[in-house]
């Protein structure tokens, strides 16, 4: 199994997308792995921490999306987003995120993300507000009876560090996407999340239920965190296949085989944001 680490591996290839994720609230609930398993794409099983799988409801501001090293896209590259996400492992032990849904307030971004990456984006009327350390996110999916969410969180000044659960939920270096009965993997990298503890002040949500996870919003989350944000880069999507790496030295001077299950074989990323 791939170890959990705040240090991202270097992207396997040229970055195709760069974004700044700002004012991020992480709400997470424990769930039984059997609840999550049917929602994952082929070849992915639930990742488990503390005997449970986890479901995240994560609102934030997307700022300055840029493609293939170009400048940030004005207007259309900045918007409010709300994600429902799950955590999975592929058959080679690689950990990643699976998005059950993504709400975004820019139709162009929704269409592009669906077409280019196969992500389950939905066009929504979504907005963000801040009052001191209180952060408010609201979203309504466009369309008749579209699911909605209202989240109000309060960030503390208490840093969260050396927390195994926080690392499990936030130190994720790839996403898995199901398309046409197959699964693709897309790598990402960023500096370690600057996290603080947070308090949930208000939650009125049915995005979780719309994603196939009814009842979660009726109880308090088991983890609430906040981050001012990170600058993130993504590589292009690739088929879900066993990772291949060049021979690397082992302790004692031996060499590793070319195909290693459960290890990306990538050097750690040295820069941070």
PDB file of N, CA, C and O in Angstrom, residues 122-176:
ATOM      1  N   UNK A 122     -21.248  19.760 -12.487  1.00  0.00           N
ATOM      2  CA  UNK A 122     -22.589  20.265 -12.713  1.00  0.00           C
ATOM      3  C   UNK A 122     -22.569  21.786 -12.628  1.00  0.00           C
ATOM      4  O   UNK A 122     -21.909  22.362 -11.753  1.00  0.00           O
ATOM      5  N   UNK A 123     -23.317  22.405 -13.521  1.00  0.00           N
ATOM      6  CA  UNK A 123     -23.440  23.857 -13.495  1.00  0.00           C
ATOM      7  C   UNK A 123     -24.330  24.254 -12.327  1.00  0.00           C
ATOM      8  O   UNK A 123     -25.407  23.687 -12.127  1.00  0.00           O
ATOM      9  N   UNK A 124     -23.880  25.214 -11.549  1.00  0.00           N
ATOM     10  CA  UNK A 124     -24.616  25.618 -10.364  1.00  0.00           C
ATOM     11  C   UNK A 124     -24.517  27.123 -10.170  1.00  0.00           C
ATOM     12  O   UNK A 124     -23.572  27.778 -10.638  1.00  0.00           O
ATOM     13  N   UNK A 125     -25.490  27.665  -9.494  1.00  0.00           N
ATOM     14  CA  UNK A 125     -25.411  29.037  -8.999  1.00  0.00           C
ATOM     15  C   UNK A 125     -24.737  28.954  -7.635  1.00  0.00           C
ATOM     16  O   UNK A 125     -25.362  28.572  -6.649  1.00  0.00           O
ATOM     17  N   UNK A 126     -23.447  29.254  -7.586  1.00  0.00           N
ATOM     18  CA  UNK A 126     -22.672  29.066  -6.365  1.00  0.00           C
ATOM     19  C   UNK A 126     -21.975  30.370  -5.994  1.00  0.00           C
ATOM     20  O   UNK A 126     -21.486  31.095  -6.869  1.00  0.00           O
ATOM     21  N   UNK A 127     -21.937  30.671  -4.702  1.00  0.00           N
ATOM     22  CA  UNK A 127     -21.289  31.899  -4.271  1.00  0.00           C
ATOM     23  C   UNK A 127     -20.599  31.699  -2.936  1.00  0.00           C
ATOM     24  O   UNK A 127     -20.830  30.711  -2.219  1.00  0.00           O
ATOM     25  N   UNK A 128     -19.750  32.662  -2.615  1.00  0.00           N
ATOM     26  CA  UNK A 128     -18.893  32.598  -1.432  1.00  0.00           C
ATOM     27  C   UNK A 128     -18.932  33.941  -0.717  1.00  0.00           C
ATOM     28  O   UNK A 128     -19.013  34.996  -1.343  1.00  0.00           O
ATOM     29  N   UNK A 129     -18.866  33.895   0.613  1.00  0.00           N
ATOM     30  CA  UNK A 129     -18.781  35.114   1.398  1.00  0.00           C
ATOM     31  C   UNK A 129     -17.948  34.888   2.645  1.00  0.00           C
ATOM     32  O   UNK A 129     -17.829  33.761   3.133  1.00  0.00           O
ATOM     33  N   UNK A 130     -17.366  35.961   3.136  1.00  0.00           N
ATOM     34  CA  UNK A 130     -16.534  35.867   4.329  1.00  0.00           C
ATOM     35  C   UNK A 130     -16.830  37.027   5.267  1.00  0.00           C
ATOM     36  O   UNK A 130     -16.977  38.165   4.833  1.00  0.00           O
ATOM     37  N   UNK A 131     -16.903  36.712   6.557  1.00  0.00           N
ATOM     38  CA  UNK A 131     -17.054  37.716   7.601  1.00  0.00           C
ATOM     39  C   UNK A 131     -16.057  37.374   8.702  1.00  0.00           C
ATOM     40  O   UNK A 131     -16.318  36.506   9.534  1.00  0.00           O
ATOM     41  N   UNK A 132     -14.893  38.027   8.680  1.00  0.00           N
ATOM     42  CA  UNK A 132     -13.841  37.674   9.631  1.00  0.00           C
ATOM     43  C   UNK A 132     -13.340  36.276   9.356  1.00  0.00           C
ATOM     44  O   UNK A 132     -12.869  35.969   8.259  1.00  0.00           O
ATOM     45  N   UNK A 133     -13.462  35.381  10.337  1.00  0.00           N
ATOM     46  CA  UNK A 133     -13.044  33.991  10.176  1.00  0.00           C
ATOM     47  C   UNK A 133     -14.218  33.060   9.896  1.00  0.00           C
ATOM     48  O   UNK A 133     -14.063  31.840   9.950  1.00  0.00           O
ATOM     49  N   UNK A 134     -15.376  33.628   9.601  1.00  0.00           N
ATOM     50  CA  UNK A 134     -16.539  32.844   9.196  1.00  0.00           C
ATOM     51  C   UNK A 134     -16.617  32.814   7.671  1.00  0.00           C
ATOM     52  O   UNK A 134     -16.534  33.861   7.011  1.00  0.00           O
ATOM     53  N   UNK A 135     -16.794  31.613   7.122  1.00  0.00           N
ATOM     54  CA  UNK A 135     -16.807  31.408   5.677  1.00  0.00           C
ATOM     55  C   UNK A 135     -18.141  30.786   5.278  1.00  0.00           C
ATOM     56  O   UNK A 135     -18.565  29.771   5.853  1.00  0.00           O
ATOM     57  N   UNK A 136     -18.800  31.402   4.297  1.00  0.00           N
ATOM     58  CA  UNK A 136     -20.124  30.955   3.854  1.00  0.00           C
ATOM     59  C   UNK A 136     -20.052  30.532   2.381  1.00  0.00           C
ATOM     60  O   UNK A 136     -19.528  31.248   1.530  1.00  0.00           O
ATOM     61  N   UNK A 137     -20.610  29.360   2.102  1.00  0.00           N
ATOM     62  CA  UNK A 137     -20.678  28.835   0.746  1.00  0.00           C
ATOM     63  C   UNK A 137     -22.121  28.405   0.473  1.00  0.00           C
ATOM     64  O   UNK A 137     -22.745  27.714   1.299  1.00  0.00           O
ATOM     65  N   UNK A 138     -22.634  28.789  -0.675  1.00  0.00           N
ATOM     66  CA  UNK A 138     -23.983  28.384  -1.069  1.00  0.00           C
ATOM     67  C   UNK A 138     -23.963  27.932  -2.525  1.00  0.00           C
ATOM     68  O   UNK A 138     -23.247  28.512  -3.351  1.00  0.00           O
ATOM     69  N   UNK A 139     -24.761  26.926  -2.835  1.00  0.00           N
ATOM     70  CA  UNK A 139     -24.807  26.421  -4.204  1.00  0.00           C
ATOM     71  C   UNK A 139     -26.181  25.827  -4.488  1.00  0.00           C
ATOM     72  O   UNK A 139     -26.770  25.155  -3.629  1.00  0.00           O
ATOM     73  N   UNK A 140     -26.670  26.089  -5.697  1.00  0.00           N
ATOM     74  CA  UNK A 140     -27.896  25.461  -6.190  1.00  0.00           C
ATOM     75  C   UNK A 140     -27.652  24.998  -7.622  1.00  0.00           C
ATOM     76  O   UNK A 140     -27.346  25.804  -8.493  1.00  0.00           O
ATOM     77  N   UNK A 141     -27.746  23.685  -7.853  1.00  0.00           N
ATOM     78  CA  UNK A 141     -27.527  23.139  -9.184  1.00  0.00           C
ATOM     79  C   UNK A 141     -28.590  23.653 -10.138  1.00  0.00           C
ATOM     80  O   UNK A 141     -29.790  23.652  -9.812  1.00  0.00           O
ATOM     81  N   UNK A 142     -28.153  24.112 -11.325  1.00  0.00           N
ATOM     82  CA  UNK A 142     -29.077  24.643 -12.309  1.00  0.00           C
ATOM     83  C   UNK A 142     -29.971  23.526 -12.835  1.00  0.00           C
ATOM     84  O   UNK A 142     -29.511  22.441 -13.178  1.00  0.00           O
ATOM     85  N   UNK A 143     -31.260  23.815 -12.894  1.00  0.00           N
ATOM     86  CA  UNK A 143     -32.223  22.822 -13.355  1.00  0.00           C
ATOM     87  C   UNK A 143     -33.330  22.644 -12.338  1.00  0.00           C
ATOM     88  O   UNK A 143     -33.205  23.017 -11.166  1.00  0.00           O
ATOM     89  N   UNK A 144     -34.395  22.064 -12.769  1.00  0.00           N
ATOM     90  CA  UNK A 144     -35.561  21.876 -11.903  1.00  0.00           C
ATOM     91  C   UNK A 144     -35.214  20.981 -10.726  1.00  0.00           C
ATOM     92  O   UNK A 144     -34.660  19.889 -10.896  1.00  0.00           O
ATOM     93  N   UNK A 145     -35.522  21.448  -9.528  1.00  0.00           N
ATOM     94  CA  UNK A 145     -35.291  20.690  -8.285  1.00  0.00           C
ATOM     95  C   UNK A 145     -33.825  20.286  -8.128  1.00  0.00           C
ATOM     96  O   UNK A 145     -33.510  19.215  -7.586  1.00  0.00           O
ATOM     97  N   UNK A 146     -32.910  21.135  -8.594  1.00  0.00           N
ATOM     98  CA  UNK A 146     -31.491  20.839  -8.440  1.00  0.00           C
ATOM     99  C   UNK A 146     -31.079  20.849  -6.981  1.00  0.00           C
ATOM    100  O   UNK A 146     -31.554  21.682  -6.195  1.00  0.00           O
ATOM    101  N   UNK A 147     -30.203  19.926  -6.567  1.00  0.00           N
ATOM    102  CA  UNK A 147     -29.785  19.873  -5.160  1.00  0.00           C
ATOM    103  C   UNK A 147     -29.037  21.145  -4.756  1.00  0.00           C
ATOM    104  O   UNK A 147     -28.393  21.806  -5.571  1.00  0.00           O
ATOM    105  N   UNK A 148     -29.127  21.457  -3.480  1.00  0.00           N
ATOM    106  CA  UNK A 148     -28.538  22.674  -2.949  1.00  0.00           C
ATOM    107  C   UNK A 148     -27.658  22.358  -1.751  1.00  0.00           C
ATOM    108  O   UNK A 148     -27.734  21.275  -1.163  1.00  0.00           O
ATOM    109  N   UNK A 149     -26.851  23.336  -1.386  1.00  0.00           N
ATOM    110  CA  UNK A 149     -26.097  23.236  -0.141  1.00  0.00           C
ATOM    111  C   UNK A 149     -25.867  24.636   0.412  1.00  0.00           C
ATOM    112  O   UNK A 149     -25.755  25.608  -0.355  1.00  0.00           O
ATOM    113  N   UNK A 150     -25.823  24.728   1.721  1.00  0.00           N
ATOM    114  CA  UNK A 150     -25.421  25.951   2.419  1.00  0.00           C
ATOM    115  C   UNK A 150     -24.497  25.510   3.543  1.00  0.00           C
ATOM    116  O   UNK A 150     -24.872  24.695   4.394  1.00  0.00           O
ATOM    117  N   UNK A 151     -23.277  26.043   3.554  1.00  0.00           N
ATOM    118  CA  UNK A 151     -22.262  25.670   4.532  1.00  0.00           C
ATOM    119  C   UNK A 151     -21.683  26.946   5.129  1.00  0.00           C
ATOM    120  O   UNK A 151     -21.283  27.850   4.390  1.00  0.00           O
ATOM    121  N   UNK A 152     -21.635  27.004   6.440  1.00  0.00           N
ATOM    122  CA  UNK A 152     -20.979  28.116   7.127  1.00  0.00           C
ATOM    123  C   UNK A 152     -19.996  27.519   8.124  1.00  0.00           C
ATOM    124  O   UNK A 152     -20.390  26.737   8.995  1.00  0.00           O
ATOM    125  N   UNK A 153     -18.726  27.866   7.975  1.00  0.00           N
ATOM    126  CA  UNK A 153     -17.695  27.346   8.859  1.00  0.00           C
ATOM    127  C   UNK A 153     -16.945  28.500   9.516  1.00  0.00           C
ATOM    128  O   UNK A 153     -16.951  29.623   9.013  1.00  0.00           O
ATOM    129  N   UNK A 154     -16.286  28.185  10.605  1.00  0.00           N
ATOM    130  CA  UNK A 154     -15.462  29.172  11.307  1.00  0.00           C
ATOM    131  C   UNK A 154     -14.073  28.596  11.508  1.00  0.00           C
ATOM    132  O   UNK A 154     -13.913  27.542  12.148  1.00  0.00           O
ATOM    133  N   UNK A 155     -13.080  29.248  10.929  1.00  0.00           N
ATOM    134  CA  UNK A 155     -11.700  28.787  11.050  1.00  0.00           C
ATOM    135  C   UNK A 155     -11.092  29.278  12.357  1.00  0.00           C
ATOM    136  O   UNK A 155     -11.307  30.423  12.770  1.00  0.00           O
ATOM    137  N   UNK A 156     -10.342  28.410  13.009  1.00  0.00           N
ATOM    138  CA  UNK A 156      -9.640  28.781  14.231  1.00  0.00           C
ATOM    139  C   UNK A 156      -8.222  29.227  13.880  1.00  0.00           C
ATOM    140  O   UNK A 156      -7.831  29.253  12.718  1.00  0.00           O
ATOM    141  N   UNK A 157      -7.461  29.572  14.894  1.00  0.00           N
ATOM    142  CA  UNK A 157      -6.043  29.885  14.705  1.00  0.00           C
ATOM    143  C   UNK A 157      -5.161  28.724  15.132  1.00  0.00           C
ATOM    144  O   UNK A 157      -3.943  28.858  15.209  1.00  0.00           O
ATOM    145  N   UNK A 158      -5.769  27.557  15.366  1.00  0.00           N
ATOM    146  CA  UNK A 158      -5.049  26.397  15.867  1.00  0.00           C
ATOM    147  C   UNK A 158      -4.561  25.537  14.709  1.00  0.00           C
ATOM    148  O   UNK A 158      -5.362  24.898  14.028  1.00  0.00           O
ATOM    149  N   UNK A 159      -3.255  25.497  14.445  1.00  0.00           N
ATOM    150  CA  UNK A 159      -2.753  24.680  13.336  1.00  0.00           C
ATOM    151  C   UNK A 159      -2.998  23.195  13.576  1.00  0.00           C
ATOM    152  O   UNK A 159      -3.000  22.718  14.716  1.00  0.00           O
ATOM    153  N   UNK A 160      -3.188  22.481  12.487  1.00  0.00           N
ATOM    154  CA  UNK A 160      -3.305  21.028  12.523  1.00  0.00           C
ATOM    155  C   UNK A 160      -2.071  20.456  11.844  1.00  0.00           C
ATOM    156  O   UNK A 160      -1.852  20.663  10.649  1.00  0.00           O
ATOM    157  N   UNK A 161      -1.233  19.776  12.608  1.00  0.00           N
ATOM    158  CA  UNK A 161       0.006  19.209  12.077  1.00  0.00           C
ATOM    159  C   UNK A 161       0.240  17.846  12.710  1.00  0.00           C
ATOM    160  O   UNK A 161      -0.217  17.582  13.832  1.00  0.00           O
ATOM    161  N   UNK A 162       0.921  16.978  11.981  1.00  0.00           N
ATOM    162  CA  UNK A 162       1.217  15.632  12.468  1.00  0.00           C
ATOM    163  C   UNK A 162      -0.054  14.915  12.910  1.00  0.00           C
ATOM    164  O   UNK A 162      -0.087  14.234  13.936  1.00  0.00           O
ATOM    165  N   UNK A 163      -1.109  15.084  12.121  1.00  0.00           N
ATOM    166  CA  UNK A 163      -2.408  14.466  12.396  1.00  0.00           C
ATOM    167  C   UNK A 163      -2.658  13.402  11.332  1.00  0.00           C
ATOM    168  O   UNK A 163      -2.911  13.736  10.173  1.00  0.00           O
ATOM    169  N   UNK A 164      -2.578  12.126  11.672  1.00  0.00           N
ATOM    170  CA  UNK A 164      -2.711  11.074  10.655  1.00  0.00           C
ATOM    171  C   UNK A 164      -4.030  11.126   9.890  1.00  0.00           C
ATOM    172  O   UNK A 164      -4.046  10.878   8.675  1.00  0.00           O
ATOM    173  N   UNK A 165      -5.148  11.439  10.576  1.00  0.00           N
ATOM    174  CA  UNK A 165      -6.424  11.507   9.870  1.00  0.00           C
ATOM    175  C   UNK A 165      -6.441  12.678   8.896  1.00  0.00           C
ATOM    176  O   UNK A 165      -6.871  12.530   7.750  1.00  0.00           O
ATOM    177  N   UNK A 166      -5.970  13.845   9.326  1.00  0.00           N
ATOM    178  CA  UNK A 166      -5.932  15.004   8.433  1.00  0.00           C
ATOM    179  C   UNK A 166      -5.072  14.706   7.208  1.00  0.00           C
ATOM    180  O   UNK A 166      -5.432  15.080   6.079  1.00  0.00           O
ATOM    181  N   UNK A 167      -3.956  14.036   7.400  1.00  0.00           N
ATOM    182  CA  UNK A 167      -3.104  13.672   6.268  1.00  0.00           C
ATOM    183  C   UNK A 167      -3.828  12.701   5.342  1.00  0.00           C
ATOM    184  O   UNK A 167      -3.756  12.828   4.114  1.00  0.00           O
ATOM    185  N   UNK A 168      -4.510  11.724   5.910  1.00  0.00           N
ATOM    186  CA  UNK A 168      -5.250  10.748   5.104  1.00  0.00           C
ATOM    187  C   UNK A 168      -6.285  11.447   4.225  1.00  0.00           C
ATOM    188  O   UNK A 168      -6.472  11.083   3.051  1.00  0.00           O
ATOM    189  N   UNK A 169      -6.950  12.463   4.757  1.00  0.00           N
ATOM    190  CA  UNK A 169      -8.040  13.122   4.045  1.00  0.00           C
ATOM    191  C   UNK A 169      -7.558  14.167   3.040  1.00  0.00           C
ATOM    192  O   UNK A 169      -8.281  14.474   2.084  1.00  0.00           O
ATOM    193  N   UNK A 170      -6.379  14.729   3.241  1.00  0.00           N
ATOM    194  CA  UNK A 170      -5.960  15.854   2.400  1.00  0.00           C
ATOM    195  C   UNK A 170      -4.732  15.575   1.538  1.00  0.00           C
ATOM    196  O   UNK A 170      -4.553  16.232   0.512  1.00  0.00           O
ATOM    197  N   UNK A 171      -3.852  14.661   1.947  1.00  0.00           N
ATOM    198  CA  UNK A 171      -2.620  14.390   1.184  1.00  0.00           C
ATOM    199  C   UNK A 171      -2.926  13.353   0.109  1.00  0.00           C
ATOM    200  O   UNK A 171      -2.596  12.172   0.236  1.00  0.00           O
ATOM    201  N   UNK A 172      -3.542  13.795  -0.962  1.00  0.00           N
ATOM    202  CA  UNK A 172      -3.990  12.924  -2.053  1.00  0.00           C
ATOM    203  C   UNK A 172      -3.370  13.397  -3.350  1.00  0.00           C
ATOM    204  O   UNK A 172      -3.517  14.558  -3.731  1.00  0.00           O
ATOM    205  N   UNK A 173      -2.687  12.494  -4.056  1.00  0.00           N
ATOM    206  CA  UNK A 173      -1.859  12.899  -5.185  1.00  0.00           C
ATOM    207  C   UNK A 173      -2.344  12.360  -6.520  1.00  0.00           C
ATOM    208  O   UNK A 173      -1.601  12.373  -7.496  1.00  0.00           O
ATOM    209  N   UNK A 174      -3.573  11.923  -6.568  1.00  0.00           N
ATOM    210  CA  UNK A 174      -4.159  11.505  -7.840  1.00  0.00           C
ATOM    211  C   UNK A 174      -5.667  11.406  -7.684  1.00  0.00           C
ATOM    212  O   UNK A 174      -6.195  11.324  -6.572  1.00  0.00           O
ATOM    213  N   UNK A 175      -6.356  11.426  -8.809  1.00  0.00           N
ATOM    214  CA  UNK A 175      -7.790  11.173  -8.807  1.00  0.00           C
ATOM    215  C   UNK A 175      -8.093  10.085  -9.815  1.00  0.00           C
ATOM    216  O   UNK A 175      -7.403   9.926 -10.826  1.00  0.00           O
ATOM    217  N   UNK A 176      -9.125   9.309  -9.492  1.00  0.00           N
ATOM    218  CA  UNK A 176      -9.572   8.226 -10.354  1.00  0.00           C
ATOM    219  C   UNK A 176     -10.896   8.640 -10.985  1.00  0.00           C
ATOM    220  O   UNK A 176     -11.797   9.134 -10.295  1.00  0.00           O
TER     221      UNK A 176
END
